[in-house]
Amino acid sequence: MKTLDVKKVALMSNTTPFEPMLNLSKALNSAKLFIKRDDCTGLATGGNKTRKLEYLVADALKKNATILVTIGGIQSNHARQTVAAANKFNLKCALVLEKVPGTGGDDYLQSGNMLLDTIMGTEPHIVPDDKDCLEYALALVEQLKAQGEVPYFITVGGSDPIGACGYVECAFELMEQCKQQQIKLDALIHATGSAGTQAGLIAGMELLGADTRVIGVCVSKPETAQRELIIDLLEPMSEALGFDLQSAIKRIDIKDQYYGEGYGIPTTAMVEAVKTLARHEAILLDPVYTGKAMVGMLDMINNNEFSAEQNVAFLHTGGSVGLFAYKDLFK
Ligand SMILES: Cc1ncc(COP(=O)(O)O)c(C=O)c1O
């Protein structure tokens, strides 16, 4: 596979499992359901940022960075994985985290990802309510430079054309697993936020010439805004990797009716979907991303979007430590 002139470092030791969800398929009397377990990447409880960080950290090292700087919400899985990656490569890490409207409480502010960030040795900068998170982080980058550090700024969710290469590679890995297991994969459903995962998967499917649908379930934005994010990533990636941009754009498939009032704000259907997967498959989803994406998958199945002969996979992108930040919902 071509990459964007960046070698990757190793943050995961193996491929992630690709398995059937037999109990759920039977309970729903549905298409054949599978799961790609990117919650099992192995880096500080895993998740989809590991694959992106393999490319981003390589780029940071190439540029002689001494400190990774990134941004996110208080319960950012991306922030937690970034500290973990920094620790593995003896880099410092500064997290700039913002409060998410409609969330709060002691668990949200201190447990889940925040607890793990602290255990791994960072003290996140919490952005004051009247300040913009990105501006705050870019000012910090300048301060760090003045102190003699070489900061490497990672955009929200690690979703730039370099980070998204991690999901080009995931598409390759998944399709190889399908080949080995003799499965023709009709659709792959996942949570889409900062869009690097979806852009990378689309690019990967395009490079492979696979006709698998890549369906992104939005966690924060309406379809038009999400589409723009994906196109902004596909444009530079198509040049660097050599795939047809228009054909990739035609593949964009988005469902935006499942995220409720906004990013990180729980929905009743999300709580039910998390319980459903835990009880049928012993798989723990998360409240912000995969729980809402699973609501989308269950609804699509309910609406007969797939036939009984089709093979449909869910990409588990991690985040289950976030359950502790929302624990009252599940009592
Ligand atoms: C658990 C989880 N799933 C999905 C996503 C969405 O991935 P992307 O930002 O690449 O769209 C994130 C992003 O933070 C995440 O933490």
CSV table of C-alpha atoms and ligand atoms in Angstrom, one decimal:
chain,number,residue,atom,x,y,z
A,1,MET,CA,0.0,0.0,0.0
A,2,LYS,CA,1.2,3.5,-0.7
A,3,THR,CA,1.2,5.9,2.2
A,4,LEU,CA,1.6,9.6,2.5
A,5,ASP,CA,5.4,9.5,2.5
A,6,VAL,CA,5.2,8.6,6.2
A,7,LYS,CA,6.4,5.4,7.8
A,8,LYS,CA,4.4,4.2,10.7
A,9,VAL,CA,5.5,3.2,14.2
A,10,ALA,CA,4.2,0.1,15.9
A,11,LEU,CA,1.6,0.7,18.6
A,12,MET,CA,-0.4,-2.5,18.1
A,13,SER,CA,1.3,-5.9,18.0
A,14,ASN,CA,-1.3,-7.7,15.8
A,15,THR,CA,-4.4,-7.5,13.6
A,16,THR,CA,-7.6,-7.0,15.5
A,17,PRO,CA,-10.2,-9.8,15.6
A,18,PHE,CA,-13.0,-10.1,13.0
A,19,GLU,CA,-15.7,-12.3,14.4
A,20,PRO,CA,-19.4,-13.3,13.8
A,21,MET,CA,-22.0,-12.0,16.2
A,22,LEU,CA,-24.0,-15.3,16.2
A,23,ASN,CA,-26.3,-14.5,19.2
A,24,LEU,CA,-27.3,-11.1,18.0
A,25,SER,CA,-27.9,-12.3,14.4
A,26,LYS,CA,-30.1,-15.1,15.8
A,27,ALA,CA,-32.0,-12.8,18.2
A,28,LEU,CA,-32.7,-10.3,15.4
A,29,ASN,CA,-33.4,-13.0,12.8
A,30,SER,CA,-31.4,-10.7,10.5
A,31,ALA,CA,-28.6,-10.5,8.0
A,32,LYS,CA,-25.4,-12.2,9.1
A,33,LEU,CA,-23.7,-9.9,11.6
A,34,PHE,CA,-20.0,-9.5,12.3
A,35,ILE,CA,-17.8,-7.3,14.4
A,36,LYS,CA,-14.3,-5.9,13.7
A,37,ARG,CA,-12.8,-5.4,17.1
A,38,ASP,CA,-10.7,-2.2,16.9
A,39,ASP,CA,-11.5,-1.8,20.6
A,40,CYS,CA,-8.8,-4.5,21.0
A,41,THR,CA,-5.9,-2.6,19.5
A,42,GLY,CA,-4.2,-3.0,22.9
A,43,LEU,CA,-3.0,0.5,23.6
A,44,ALA,CA,-4.2,1.6,27.0
A,45,THR,CA,-7.6,-0.1,26.6
A,46,GLY,CA,-7.5,0.3,22.8
A,47,GLY,CA,-9.7,2.1,20.2
A,48,ASN,CA,-9.6,3.6,16.7
A,49,LYS,CA,-7.0,6.2,17.5
A,50,THR,CA,-4.2,3.6,17.8
A,51,ARG,CA,-4.1,3.1,14.1
A,52,LYS,CA,-4.1,6.8,13.4
A,53,LEU,CA,-1.4,7.4,16.0
A,54,GLU,CA,0.9,4.8,14.4
A,55,TYR,CA,1.2,7.2,11.4
A,56,LEU,CA,1.0,10.5,13.4
A,57,VAL,CA,3.8,9.5,15.9
A,58,ALA,CA,6.0,8.4,13.0
A,59,ASP,CA,5.5,11.9,11.5
A,60,ALA,CA,6.2,13.5,14.8
A,61,LEU,CA,9.4,11.6,15.3
A,62,LYS,CA,10.5,12.4,11.7
A,63,LYS,CA,10.1,16.1,12.6
A,64,ASN,CA,12.1,15.6,15.9
A,65,ALA,CA,9.1,16.5,18.1
A,66,THR,CA,9.6,16.4,21.8
A,67,ILE,CA,5.9,16.8,22.8
A,68,LEU,CA,2.6,15.8,21.3
A,69,VAL,CA,-0.2,18.4,21.8
A,70,THR,CA,-3.8,17.6,21.1
A,71,ILE,CA,-7.4,18.7,21.8
A,72,GLY,CA,-10.7,17.0,22.6
A,73,GLY,CA,-13.6,16.8,25.0
A,74,ILE,CA,-13.0,16.0,28.7
A,75,GLN,CA,-13.8,12.3,28.0
A,76,SER,CA,-11.8,12.2,24.8
A,77,ASN,CA,-10.7,8.7,23.8
A,78,HIS,CA,-8.3,10.2,21.3
A,79,ALA,CA,-6.6,12.2,24.1
A,80,ARG,CA,-6.2,9.1,26.2
A,81,GLN,CA,-4.7,7.2,23.3
A,82,THR,CA,-2.4,10.1,22.5
A,83,VAL,CA,-0.9,10.2,26.0
A,84,ALA,CA,-0.4,6.4,25.8
A,85,ALA,CA,1.4,6.7,22.4
A,86,ALA,CA,3.6,9.5,23.7
A,87,ASN,CA,4.6,7.4,26.7
A,88,LYS,CA,5.5,4.5,24.5
A,89,PHE,CA,7.9,6.8,22.5
A,90,ASN,CA,9.2,8.8,25.4
A,91,LEU,CA,7.6,12.0,24.2
A,92,LYS,CA,5.9,14.5,26.5
A,93,CYS,CA,2.2,15.1,26.0
A,94,ALA,CA,-0.1,18.1,26.6
A,95,LEU,CA,-3.8,17.6,26.4
A,96,VAL,CA,-6.2,20.6,26.0
A,97,LEU,CA,-9.7,19.4,26.9
A,98,GLU,CA,-13.0,21.3,26.8
A,99,LYS,CA,-16.2,20.8,28.6
A,100,VAL,CA,-19.0,19.4,26.4
A,101,PRO,CA,-22.3,21.2,26.7
A,102,GLY,CA,-25.0,19.0,28.3
A,103,THR,CA,-22.6,16.8,30.2
A,104,GLY,CA,-21.0,17.0,33.6
A,105,GLY,CA,-21.0,15.6,37.1
A,106,ASP,CA,-18.1,14.1,39.1
A,107,ASP,CA,-17.9,10.9,37.1
A,108,TYR,CA,-17.8,12.8,33.8
A,109,LEU,CA,-15.1,15.2,35.1
A,110,GLN,CA,-12.9,12.7,36.9
A,111,SER,CA,-13.5,9.1,35.9
A,112,GLY,CA,-13.3,7.1,32.6
A,113,ASN,CA,-10.7,8.6,30.2
A,114,MET,CA,-9.8,11.5,32.6
A,115,LEU,CA,-8.8,9.0,35.3
A,116,LEU,CA,-6.6,7.1,32.8
A,117,ASP,CA,-5.0,10.3,31.4
A,118,THR,CA,-4.0,11.2,35.0
A,119,ILE,CA,-2.7,7.7,35.7
A,120,MET,CA,-0.6,7.9,32.6
A,121,GLY,CA,1.0,11.1,33.9
A,122,THR,CA,-0.6,14.1,32.2
A,123,GLU,CA,-2.4,16.9,33.8
A,124,PRO,CA,-4.9,18.0,31.1
A,125,HIS,CA,-5.4,21.7,30.5
A,126,ILE,CA,-9.1,22.4,30.9
A,127,VAL,CA,-10.2,25.2,28.6
A,128,PRO,CA,-12.1,28.0,30.5
A,129,ASP,CA,-15.7,28.3,29.3
A,130,ASP,CA,-15.1,31.6,27.6
A,131,LYS,CA,-12.1,30.4,25.5
A,132,ASP,CA,-11.9,28.5,22.3
A,133,CYS,CA,-10.3,25.1,22.6
A,134,LEU,CA,-8.3,25.3,19.3
A,135,GLU,CA,-7.1,28.8,20.0
A,136,TYR,CA,-6.1,27.8,23.5
A,137,ALA,CA,-4.1,24.8,22.2
A,138,LEU,CA,-2.4,26.8,19.4
A,139,ALA,CA,-1.3,29.4,22.0
A,140,LEU,CA,0.1,26.6,24.1
A,141,VAL,CA,2.0,25.3,21.1
A,142,GLU,CA,3.7,28.8,20.8
A,143,GLN,CA,4.5,28.9,24.5
A,144,LEU,CA,6.1,25.4,24.3
A,145,LYS,CA,8.2,26.5,21.4
A,146,ALA,CA,9.4,29.5,23.4
A,147,GLN,CA,10.4,27.1,26.1
A,148,GLY,CA,12.6,25.2,23.6
A,149,GLU,CA,10.2,22.3,23.0
A,150,VAL,CA,9.4,21.0,19.5
A,151,PRO,CA,5.6,20.5,19.7
A,152,TYR,CA,3.7,18.3,17.2
A,153,PHE,CA,0.1,19.4,17.1
A,154,ILE,CA,-2.5,16.6,16.4
A,155,THR,CA,-5.8,17.9,15.2
A,156,VAL,CA,-9.1,16.8,16.8
A,157,GLY,CA,-9.5,13.0,16.6
A,158,GLY,CA,-6.2,12.6,14.8
A,159,SER,CA,-8.2,13.2,11.6
A,160,ASP,CA,-5.8,14.6,9.1
A,161,PRO,CA,-4.7,12.9,5.9
A,162,ILE,CA,-1.8,11.3,7.7
A,163,GLY,CA,-3.8,9.9,10.6
A,164,ALA,CA,-6.5,8.7,8.3
A,165,CYS,CA,-4.0,6.3,6.7
A,166,GLY,CA,-4.5,4.1,9.7
A,167,TYR,CA,-8.0,3.4,8.4
A,168,VAL,CA,-6.9,2.8,4.8
A,169,GLU,CA,-4.8,0.1,6.4
A,170,CYS,CA,-7.7,-1.2,8.5
A,171,ALA,CA,-9.8,-1.6,5.3
A,172,PHE,CA,-7.0,-3.7,3.8
A,173,GLU,CA,-6.7,-5.8,7.0
A,174,LEU,CA,-10.5,-6.4,7.2
A,175,MET,CA,-10.8,-7.4,3.6
A,176,GLU,CA,-8.0,-9.8,3.9
A,177,GLN,CA,-9.8,-11.3,7.0
A,178,CYS,CA,-13.0,-11.6,4.9
A,179,LYS,CA,-11.1,-13.3,2.1
A,180,GLN,CA,-9.6,-15.8,4.6
A,181,GLN,CA,-13.0,-16.5,6.2
A,182,GLN,CA,-14.7,-16.6,2.7
A,183,ILE,CA,-17.1,-13.8,3.5
A,184,LYS,CA,-18.3,-11.2,1.0
A,185,LEU,CA,-18.8,-8.2,3.2
A,186,ASP,CA,-21.8,-6.1,2.0
A,187,ALA,CA,-21.7,-3.3,4.6
A,188,LEU,CA,-19.5,-2.0,7.3
A,189,ILE,CA,-21.2,0.3,9.9
A,190,HIS,CA,-19.3,2.6,12.3
A,191,ALA,CA,-19.4,5.8,14.3
A,192,THR,CA,-18.2,8.9,12.5
A,193,GLY,CA,-17.1,12.0,14.3
A,194,SER,CA,-14.0,13.9,13.1
A,195,ALA,CA,-14.3,11.7,10.0
A,196,GLY,CA,-10.7,10.2,9.7
A,197,THR,CA,-12.1,6.7,10.2
A,198,GLN,CA,-14.7,7.0,7.5
A,199,ALA,CA,-12.4,8.8,5.0
A,200,GLY,CA,-9.7,6.2,5.5
A,201,LEU,CA,-12.1,3.3,5.1
A,202,ILE,CA,-13.6,4.8,2.0
A,203,ALA,CA,-10.1,5.4,0.5
A,204,GLY,CA,-9.1,1.8,1.4
A,205,MET,CA,-12.2,0.3,-0.2
A,206,GLU,CA,-11.7,2.4,-3.3
A,207,LEU,CA,-8.0,1.3,-3.6
A,208,LEU,CA,-9.1,-2.3,-3.3
A,209,GLY,CA,-12.0,-1.9,-5.7
A,210,ALA,CA,-14.3,-3.4,-3.1
A,211,ASP,CA,-18.0,-2.7,-3.3
A,212,THR,CA,-18.6,-2.9,0.5
A,213,ARG,CA,-20.8,0.0,1.7
A,214,VAL,CA,-19.1,2.0,4.4
A,215,ILE,CA,-21.9,3.5,6.5
A,216,GLY,CA,-20.9,6.2,9.0
A,217,VAL,CA,-23.4,6.9,11.8
A,218,CYS,CA,-22.9,10.6,12.9
A,219,VAL,CA,-22.2,11.3,16.6
A,220,SER,CA,-22.1,15.1,16.4
A,221,LYS,CA,-23.1,16.7,13.1
A,222,PRO,CA,-25.8,16.6,10.4
A,223,GLU,CA,-25.1,14.9,7.2
A,224,THR,CA,-24.1,17.9,5.1
A,225,ALA,CA,-21.4,19.0,7.6
A,226,GLN,CA,-20.1,15.4,8.0
A,227,ARG,CA,-19.9,15.0,4.3
A,228,GLU,CA,-17.7,18.1,4.0
A,229,LEU,CA,-15.3,16.8,6.6
A,230,ILE,CA,-15.0,13.5,4.7
A,231,ILE,CA,-14.4,15.3,1.4
A,232,ASP,CA,-11.8,17.6,2.9
A,233,LEU,CA,-9.8,14.5,3.9
A,234,LEU,CA,-10.5,12.5,0.7
A,235,GLU,CA,-9.1,15.3,-1.6
A,236,PRO,CA,-5.5,15.3,-0.4
A,237,MET,CA,-5.6,11.5,0.2
A,238,SER,CA,-6.7,10.8,-3.4
A,239,GLU,CA,-3.7,12.7,-4.7
A,240,ALA,CA,-1.2,11.0,-2.4
A,241,LEU,CA,-2.6,7.5,-2.7
A,242,GLY,CA,-3.8,7.7,-6.3
A,243,PHE,CA,-7.4,6.8,-6.2
A,244,ASP,CA,-10.3,8.4,-8.1
A,245,LEU,CA,-11.7,11.2,-6.0
A,246,GLN,CA,-15.2,11.3,-7.6
A,247,SER,CA,-15.7,7.6,-7.2
A,248,ALA,CA,-14.7,7.8,-3.6
A,249,ILE,CA,-17.0,10.7,-3.0
A,250,LYS,CA,-19.9,8.7,-4.4
A,251,ARG,CA,-19.3,6.1,-1.7
A,252,ILE,CA,-20.0,8.5,1.2
A,253,ASP,CA,-22.9,7.0,3.1
A,254,ILE,CA,-24.1,8.8,6.2
A,255,LYS,CA,-26.9,8.3,8.7
A,256,ASP,CA,-27.4,11.4,10.9
A,257,GLN,CA,-30.6,10.6,12.8
A,258,TYR,CA,-29.2,8.8,15.8
A,259,TYR,CA,-27.1,11.2,17.8
A,260,GLY,CA,-30.0,12.9,19.6
A,261,GLU,CA,-29.4,16.4,21.1
A,262,GLY,CA,-25.7,16.5,20.4
A,263,TYR,CA,-22.2,15.2,20.9
A,264,GLY,CA,-21.9,13.2,24.1
A,265,ILE,CA,-25.5,13.8,25.2
A,266,PRO,CA,-27.0,10.4,26.1
A,267,THR,CA,-30.1,9.0,24.4
A,268,THR,CA,-32.4,6.3,25.8
A,269,ALA,CA,-31.8,4.2,22.6
A,270,MET,CA,-28.0,4.4,23.2
A,271,VAL,CA,-28.4,2.9,26.7
A,272,GLU,CA,-30.5,0.1,25.3
A,273,ALA,CA,-28.1,-0.6,22.5
A,274,VAL,CA,-25.1,-0.8,24.9
A,275,LYS,CA,-27.1,-3.3,27.1
A,276,THR,CA,-28.1,-5.3,24.0
A,277,LEU,CA,-24.6,-5.9,22.9
A,278,ALA,CA,-23.3,-6.6,26.4
A,279,ARG,CA,-26.1,-9.1,27.0
A,280,HIS,CA,-26.1,-10.9,23.6
A,281,GLU,CA,-22.4,-10.8,22.7
A,282,ALA,CA,-20.5,-9.7,25.9
A,283,ILE,CA,-19.2,-6.8,24.0
A,284,LEU,CA,-18.9,-3.4,25.7
A,285,LEU,CA,-19.7,-0.4,23.6
A,286,ASP,CA,-19.3,3.2,24.7
A,287,PRO,CA,-21.9,6.0,25.4
A,288,VAL,CA,-20.7,8.6,23.0
A,289,TYR,CA,-19.7,6.8,19.7
A,290,THR,CA,-20.3,3.1,19.4
A,291,GLY,CA,-23.5,3.0,21.5
A,292,LYS,CA,-25.1,5.5,19.1
A,293,ALA,CA,-23.7,3.8,16.0
A,294,MET,CA,-25.2,0.6,17.2
A,295,VAL,CA,-28.6,2.3,17.6
A,296,GLY,CA,-28.2,3.0,13.8
A,297,MET,CA,-27.2,-0.5,13.0
A,298,LEU,CA,-30.1,-2.0,14.9
A,299,ASP,CA,-32.5,0.4,13.3
A,300,MET,CA,-31.3,-0.3,9.8
A,301,ILE,CA,-31.7,-4.0,10.5
A,302,ASN,CA,-35.2,-3.4,11.9
A,303,ASN,CA,-36.1,-1.4,8.7
A,304,ASN,CA,-34.9,-4.3,6.5
A,305,GLU,CA,-32.1,-2.3,5.0
A,306,PHE,CA,-30.2,-5.6,4.6
A,307,SER,CA,-31.4,-9.0,3.3
A,308,ALA,CA,-31.0,-12.2,5.3
A,309,GLU,CA,-28.3,-13.4,2.9
A,310,GLN,CA,-26.1,-10.3,3.4
A,311,ASN,CA,-23.0,-10.0,5.6
A,312,VAL,CA,-23.0,-6.8,7.7
A,313,ALA,CA,-20.1,-5.9,10.0
A,314,PHE,CA,-19.9,-3.3,12.9
A,315,LEU,CA,-16.6,-1.6,13.4
A,316,HIS,CA,-16.1,-1.3,17.2
A,317,THR,CA,-13.9,1.8,17.5
A,318,GLY,CA,-13.4,1.5,21.3
A,319,GLY,CA,-14.2,3.9,24.1
A,320,SER,CA,-15.8,1.6,26.7
A,321,VAL,CA,-13.9,3.2,29.5
A,322,GLY,CA,-16.3,6.1,28.9
A,323,LEU,CA,-19.0,3.9,30.5
A,324,PHE,CA,-17.6,4.8,33.9
A,325,ALA,CA,-18.1,8.5,33.1
A,326,TYR,CA,-21.8,7.9,32.5
A,327,LYS,CA,-22.3,5.2,35.0
A,328,ASP,CA,-25.6,6.5,36.5
A,329,LEU,CA,-27.3,5.9,33.2
A,330,PHE,CA,-26.8,2.2,33.4
A,331,LYS,CA,-27.8,1.5,37.0
B,1,LIG,C1,-14.7,5.4,20.4
B,1,LIG,C2,-14.7,6.2,19.2
B,1,LIG,N1,-15.4,5.8,18.1
B,1,LIG,C3,-15.4,6.5,17.0
B,1,LIG,C4,-14.8,7.8,16.9
B,1,LIG,C5,-15.0,8.5,15.6
B,1,LIG,O1,-13.9,8.4,14.8
B,1,LIG,P1,-13.5,9.6,13.8
B,1,LIG,O2,-13.2,10.8,14.7
B,1,LIG,O3,-12.3,9.1,13.0
B,1,LIG,O4,-14.7,9.9,13.0
B,1,LIG,C6,-14.1,8.2,18.0
B,1,LIG,C7,-13.4,9.5,17.9
B,1,LIG,O5,-12.9,10.1,18.9
B,1,LIG,C8,-14.0,7.4,19.1
B,1,LIG,O6,-13.3,7.9,20.2
